Coordinates of C-alpha atoms in Angstrom, one line a residue:
Chain F
M81 CA -25.7 53.2 23.5
R82 CA -25.0 50.9 20.5
R83 CA -26.3 53.5 18.1
S84 CA -24.0 56.2 19.5
V85 CA -21.0 53.9 19.4
A86 CA -21.8 53.1 15.8
A87 CA -22.1 56.8 15.0
L88 CA -18.8 57.6 16.7
A89 CA -17.0 54.8 14.7
F90 CA -18.6 56.0 11.5
I91 CA -17.4 59.6 12.2
I92 CA -13.9 58.4 13.1
I93 CA -13.5 56.2 10.0
F94 CA -14.9 58.9 7.8
A95 CA -12.5 61.5 9.2
F96 CA -9.6 59.2 8.4
L97 CA -10.9 58.7 4.9
I98 CA -11.1 62.4 4.4
L99 CA -7.7 63.0 5.9
G100 CA -6.2 60.3 3.7
M101 CA -7.8 61.9 0.7
S102 CA -6.5 65.3 1.4
Q103 CA -2.9 64.0 1.3
L104 CA -3.2 62.7 -2.2
R105 CA -1.2 64.1 -5.1
P106 CA -3.1 66.3 -7.5
F107 CA -4.8 64.4 -10.3
G108 CA -2.6 63.8 -13.4
E109 CA 0.7 64.6 -11.7
P110 CA 2.3 61.4 -10.5
E111 CA 5.0 61.7 -8.0
N112 CA 7.7 59.5 -9.6
T113 CA 7.9 59.7 -13.3
E114 CA 11.5 58.6 -13.2
M115 CA 10.2 55.1 -12.3
D116 CA 8.9 54.9 -15.8
D117 CA 12.4 55.4 -17.1
Y118 CA 13.6 52.7 -14.7
F119 CA 11.0 50.1 -15.2
L120 CA 10.0 50.7 -18.8
Y121 CA 12.5 52.6 -20.9
D122 CA 15.8 51.4 -19.5
R123 CA 17.9 49.8 -22.2
D124 CA 19.6 47.3 -20.0
E125 CA 17.0 46.3 -17.4
G126 CA 13.7 47.8 -18.6
S127 CA 10.7 45.8 -19.5
Q128 CA 10.9 46.9 -23.1
A129 CA 14.4 45.6 -23.4
H130 CA 13.9 42.3 -21.5
N131 CA 10.6 41.1 -22.6
Q132 CA 9.5 43.4 -25.5
V133 CA 6.4 44.2 -23.5
N134 CA 4.9 47.7 -23.1
N135 CA 2.8 46.9 -20.1
V136 CA 4.9 46.6 -17.0
V137 CA 2.2 45.1 -14.9
T138 CA 1.7 42.2 -17.3
A139 CA 5.5 41.7 -17.6
I140 CA 5.7 41.4 -13.8
L141 CA 2.6 39.2 -13.5
F142 CA 3.6 36.7 -16.3
D143 CA 7.3 36.8 -16.5
Y144 CA 9.2 38.1 -13.4
R145 CA 6.6 36.7 -10.9
G146 CA 5.2 34.0 -13.1
L147 CA 5.3 31.5 -10.3
D148 CA 2.9 33.6 -8.2
T149 CA 0.5 33.6 -11.2
L150 CA 0.8 29.8 -11.3
G151 CA -0.1 29.7 -7.6
E152 CA -3.2 31.9 -8.2
A153 CA -4.3 29.6 -11.0
T154 CA -3.9 26.7 -8.7
V155 CA -6.0 28.4 -6.0
L156 CA -8.8 28.9 -8.5
F157 CA -8.5 25.3 -9.6
S158 CA -8.9 24.0 -6.0
A159 CA -11.8 26.4 -5.5
V160 CA -13.6 24.8 -8.5
S161 CA -12.7 21.3 -7.2
G162 CA -14.3 22.2 -3.9
V163 CA -17.4 23.5 -5.4
V164 CA -17.8 20.5 -7.7
A165 CA -17.2 18.2 -4.7
V166 CA -19.7 19.9 -2.5
L167 CA -22.5 20.3 -5.0
R168 CA -22.4 16.9 -6.7
K169 CA -25.5 14.9 -7.0
V170 CA -26.6 13.2 -3.7
K171 CA -27.9 9.7 -3.8
R172 CA -31.5 9.4 -2.7
S173 CA -31.0 6.3 -0.6
Q174 CA -28.4 7.9 1.7
K175 CA -30.8 10.6 2.6
E176 CA -33.4 8.1 3.5
V177 CA -31.0 6.4 5.8
H178 CA -30.2 9.6 7.6
G179 CA -33.7 11.0 7.7
Chain Y
M49 CA -12.1 72.9 -4.4
P50 CA -11.3 71.1 -7.7
V51 CA -13.9 68.8 -9.2
Y52 CA -12.1 65.5 -8.7
E53 CA -12.0 66.0 -5.0
I54 CA -15.7 66.5 -4.9
I55 CA -16.1 63.3 -7.0
F56 CA -13.8 61.4 -4.6
T57 CA -15.8 62.6 -1.6
L58 CA -19.1 61.6 -3.2
I59 CA -17.7 58.1 -4.0
L60 CA -16.3 57.6 -0.5
V61 CA -19.6 58.7 1.0
G62 CA -21.4 56.2 -1.3
L63 CA -18.9 53.4 -0.3
V64 CA -19.5 53.9 3.4
M65 CA -23.3 54.2 2.9
T66 CA -23.6 51.0 0.9
A67 CA -21.3 49.1 3.2
L68 CA -23.5 50.1 6.1
A69 CA -26.6 49.1 4.2
V70 CA -25.2 45.6 3.7
V71 CA -25.2 45.1 7.5
W72 CA -28.4 47.0 8.0
F73 CA -30.7 45.1 5.6
K74 CA -32.7 42.2 6.8
D75 CA -33.6 41.1 3.3
L76 CA -30.7 39.1 2.0
I77 CA -31.2 39.8 -1.6
S78 CA -31.2 43.6 -0.9
A79 CA -28.0 43.1 1.1
A80 CA -26.4 41.2 -1.9
I81 CA -27.4 43.9 -4.3
S82 CA -26.0 46.5 -2.0
L83 CA -22.7 44.6 -1.8
G84 CA -22.6 44.7 -5.6
A85 CA -23.2 48.5 -5.6
C86 CA -20.3 48.8 -3.0
S87 CA -18.0 46.8 -5.4
L88 CA -19.0 49.0 -8.3
L89 CA -18.3 52.2 -6.4
L90 CA -14.9 50.7 -5.3
S91 CA -14.0 49.9 -8.9
L92 CA -14.9 53.4 -9.9
Q93 CA -12.6 54.7 -7.2
F94 CA -9.8 52.4 -8.4
Y95 CA -10.3 53.7 -11.9
L96 CA -10.1 57.3 -10.8
L97 CA -6.9 56.5 -8.8
R98 CA -5.5 55.2 -12.1
A99 CA -5.3 51.5 -11.5
P100 CA -7.4 50.2 -14.4
D101 CA -6.3 46.6 -14.0
V102 CA -7.7 46.4 -10.5
A103 CA -10.8 48.3 -11.6
I104 CA -11.6 45.8 -14.4
A105 CA -11.1 42.8 -12.1
E106 CA -13.1 44.4 -9.3
A107 CA -16.0 45.3 -11.6
A108 CA -16.1 41.8 -13.2
V109 CA -15.6 39.7 -10.1
G110 CA -17.1 41.8 -7.4
A111 CA -20.0 43.4 -9.1
A112 CA -21.1 40.7 -11.5
L113 CA -20.0 37.2 -10.4
T114 CA -20.2 37.5 -6.6
T115 CA -23.7 39.0 -6.8
A116 CA -24.9 36.2 -9.0
I117 CA -23.3 33.5 -6.8
F118 CA -24.9 35.1 -3.7
I119 CA -28.3 35.2 -5.3
F120 CA -28.0 31.6 -6.4
A121 CA -27.1 30.7 -2.8
I122 CA -30.0 32.7 -1.4
R123 CA -32.5 31.0 -3.7
A124 CA -31.7 27.7 -2.1
T125 CA -32.3 28.9 1.5
D126 CA -34.5 31.4 3.2
R127 CA -34.7 35.0 2.0
E128 CA -35.0 36.6 5.4
E129 CA -32.3 36.8 7.9
G130 CA -32.7 35.1 11.3
Y131 CA -35.1 32.4 12.5
S132 CA -38.8 32.8 12.1
Chain Z
M71 CA -36.4 23.7 -13.0
N72 CA -36.5 26.3 -15.7
W73 CA -37.4 29.8 -14.6
K74 CA -36.9 31.6 -18.0
M75 CA -37.3 35.3 -17.6
S76 CA -39.4 37.5 -19.8
R77 CA -38.9 38.1 -23.5
V78 CA -37.4 41.6 -23.0
V79 CA -34.7 40.2 -20.7
R80 CA -34.0 37.4 -23.1
T81 CA -33.7 39.7 -26.1
V82 CA -31.4 42.1 -24.2
A83 CA -29.3 39.2 -23.1
D84 CA -29.0 37.9 -26.7
V85 CA -27.9 41.3 -27.9
M86 CA -25.5 42.0 -25.0
V87 CA -23.7 38.6 -24.9
V88 CA -21.7 39.1 -28.1
P89 CA -20.2 42.5 -27.2
I90 CA -19.3 41.2 -23.7
I91 CA -17.5 38.2 -25.1
I92 CA -15.7 40.3 -27.7
F93 CA -14.6 42.7 -25.0
G94 CA -13.2 39.9 -22.9
V95 CA -11.3 38.4 -25.8
Y96 CA -9.9 41.9 -26.5
L97 CA -8.8 42.2 -22.9
I98 CA -7.0 38.8 -23.1
I99 CA -5.2 39.2 -26.4
H100 CA -4.2 42.8 -25.8
G101 CA -3.0 42.0 -22.3
H102 CA 0.6 43.0 -23.0
L103 CA -0.3 46.4 -24.5
T104 CA -3.2 47.8 -22.6
P105 CA -4.5 47.4 -19.0
G106 CA -6.1 44.0 -18.5
G107 CA -4.9 40.5 -18.9
G108 CA -5.9 36.9 -18.6
F109 CA -7.7 37.1 -15.3
Q110 CA -9.7 40.2 -16.1
G111 CA -10.7 39.0 -19.6
G112 CA -11.6 35.6 -18.2
A113 CA -13.8 37.2 -15.5
V114 CA -15.6 39.3 -18.2
I115 CA -16.3 36.2 -20.3
A116 CA -17.6 34.4 -17.3
S117 CA -19.9 37.3 -16.5
S118 CA -21.5 36.7 -20.0
T119 CA -22.1 33.1 -18.9
A120 CA -23.8 34.5 -15.8
L121 CA -26.0 36.7 -18.0
L122 CA -27.1 33.7 -20.1
I123 CA -27.8 31.4 -17.1
I124 CA -29.9 34.1 -15.4
A125 CA -31.8 35.1 -18.5
Y126 CA -32.6 31.6 -19.9
G127 CA -32.5 29.4 -16.8
S128 CA -31.6 26.3 -18.7
F129 CA -28.2 24.8 -18.0
G130 CA -27.5 22.0 -20.5
K131 CA -24.8 19.5 -20.0
H132 CA -21.6 21.6 -20.0
K133 CA -19.9 20.3 -16.9
D134 CA -17.4 18.0 -18.6
S135 CA -16.5 20.4 -21.4
L136 CA -15.9 23.3 -19.0
S137 CA -13.9 21.1 -16.7
S138 CA -11.7 19.8 -19.4
L139 CA -11.3 23.3 -20.8
E140 CA -10.0 24.5 -17.4
S141 CA -7.6 21.6 -17.0
T142 CA -6.3 22.2 -20.6
G143 CA -5.6 25.9 -19.8
L144 CA -3.8 25.2 -16.6
T145 CA -1.7 22.3 -18.1
L146 CA -0.7 24.4 -21.1
F147 CA 0.3 27.3 -18.8
I148 CA 2.5 25.0 -16.8
L149 CA 3.9 23.4 -20.0
L150 CA 4.7 26.9 -21.4
A151 CA 6.4 27.8 -18.2
F152 CA 8.6 24.7 -18.2
L153 CA 9.6 25.2 -21.9
G154 CA 12.2 27.7 -20.8
I155 CA 13.8 25.3 -18.4
G156 CA 17.2 25.7 -20.1
Y157 CA 17.6 29.1 -18.5
T158 CA 15.0 29.3 -15.7
V159 CA 11.4 28.4 -15.3
F160 CA 9.2 31.2 -16.8
Y161 CA 12.0 32.3 -19.1
N162 CA 10.7 34.4 -21.9
F163 CA 12.4 32.4 -24.7
L164 CA 10.2 33.7 -27.5
A165 CA 10.9 37.4 -27.0
S166 CA 12.6 39.3 -30.0
G167 CA 13.1 36.7 -32.6
G168 CA 11.0 33.7 -31.7
A169 CA 8.4 32.1 -34.0
V170 CA 5.2 33.6 -32.6
F171 CA 4.8 37.0 -31.0
G172 CA 8.5 37.6 -31.7
G173 CA 8.5 41.2 -32.8
S174 CA 10.4 43.9 -31.0
V175 CA 9.0 47.1 -29.7
H176 CA 10.5 50.6 -30.2
Y177 CA 12.0 52.2 -27.2
G178 CA 10.3 55.1 -25.6
I179 CA 6.6 55.9 -26.0
N180 CA 5.1 53.9 -28.8
P181 CA 1.6 53.0 -29.9
G182 CA 2.2 49.3 -29.2
R183 CA 2.5 46.3 -31.5
L184 CA 0.4 43.2 -31.2
D185 CA 3.2 41.0 -32.5
S186 CA 5.5 41.4 -29.6
G187 CA 6.0 40.1 -26.1
G188 CA 7.2 36.5 -26.5
T189 CA 5.5 34.1 -24.1
V190 CA 3.6 36.8 -22.3
P191 CA 0.6 36.9 -24.7
L192 CA 0.5 33.1 -24.9
M193 CA 0.4 32.9 -21.1
N194 CA -2.3 35.6 -21.1
I195 CA -4.4 33.4 -23.5
M196 CA -3.8 30.3 -21.3
V197 CA -4.7 32.0 -18.1
G198 CA -7.8 33.6 -19.7
L199 CA -9.0 30.2 -20.9
E200 CA -8.5 28.7 -17.4
V201 CA -10.2 31.6 -15.5
A202 CA -13.1 31.8 -17.9
A203 CA -13.8 28.1 -17.7
A204 CA -13.3 28.0 -13.9
L205 CA -15.6 30.9 -13.1
S206 CA -18.2 29.7 -15.5
L207 CA -18.0 26.2 -13.9
I208 CA -18.5 27.7 -10.4
L209 CA -21.5 29.7 -11.6
W210 CA -23.0 26.7 -13.4
M211 CA -22.5 24.4 -10.4
M212 CA -24.0 27.0 -8.1
A213 CA -27.0 27.5 -10.3
K214 CA -27.7 23.8 -10.8
G215 CA -27.0 22.9 -7.2
S216 CA -29.3 25.6 -5.8
D217 CA -32.0 24.7 -8.3
S218 CA -32.1 21.0 -7.6
M219 CA -32.5 21.4 -3.9
D220 CA -36.1 21.7 -2.9
V221 CA -37.2 23.8 0.0
E222 CA -38.6 21.0 2.2
E223 CA -35.2 19.3 2.3
V224 CA -33.4 22.5 3.4
K225 CA -35.9 23.4 6.1
G226 CA -36.1 19.9 7.5

């Protein structure tokens, strides 16, 4: 029973993956090349005019949405703080009290 | 059928297989390495879908660092899953 | 304490660490021209740390230096963000005419120029420093913490 349910779920998920793959654009032919003209080459609002940056992804990450990058760096900092706080050296006398 | 669709199909089959193998393995180190293989295939798929930023981040974090951290964590505990 | 893998692994690690670090630095300082950036380059540099820790198995005393490096990166990033406070936070005040990275790009398709971008490459460098130090510190603490626990204590 469990095995057949797992097989059915596998077949359904795989069919959805194949279906989604068949809807893709052909390789090397993006759908919207005019978005390049809007984001990158526009002389008033493009990334090359605003920031002198060729890479639009980096321009968005570090300039337009820089505050989100600051939040991501803060998340990483608190992750490191948590790891250092959990894995610090334990005093031997405390363990003897507990054990 | 063009060649890139065949490559996409093979990578998707490999993704589902490795993701099932993570759940199926009882040996935790095998499961961690299979998770690393799943991340590597996912980064290859990202690269073929022309998102090289995400592909580099996935390959570095998912395939290298996460596997190393999992193996360091498994070293401190039991290697087999479940209670013996 | 020290597990120290075989000579083949250590030699391959010695050979491979330098290209990995160079690739990470390339990803960081060319972040405004090619795909990549601070986070990706920092993760690549941290993976070289993982290679060294796994191959050699000796840790050293790098906790304080890594921690201060990470704090330095984050503080400089916030400081650089607040330097443009006359207009807005995260204002690109160095673009096209500033002191460093102040060159201007050509419009249209161009091969790219390293001396351009204003504060974006500087922020890439700061975030790369922070991410490399943070992920290396996580790996270092995990390796040291898993190594110092003995099995009796975990099972009991």
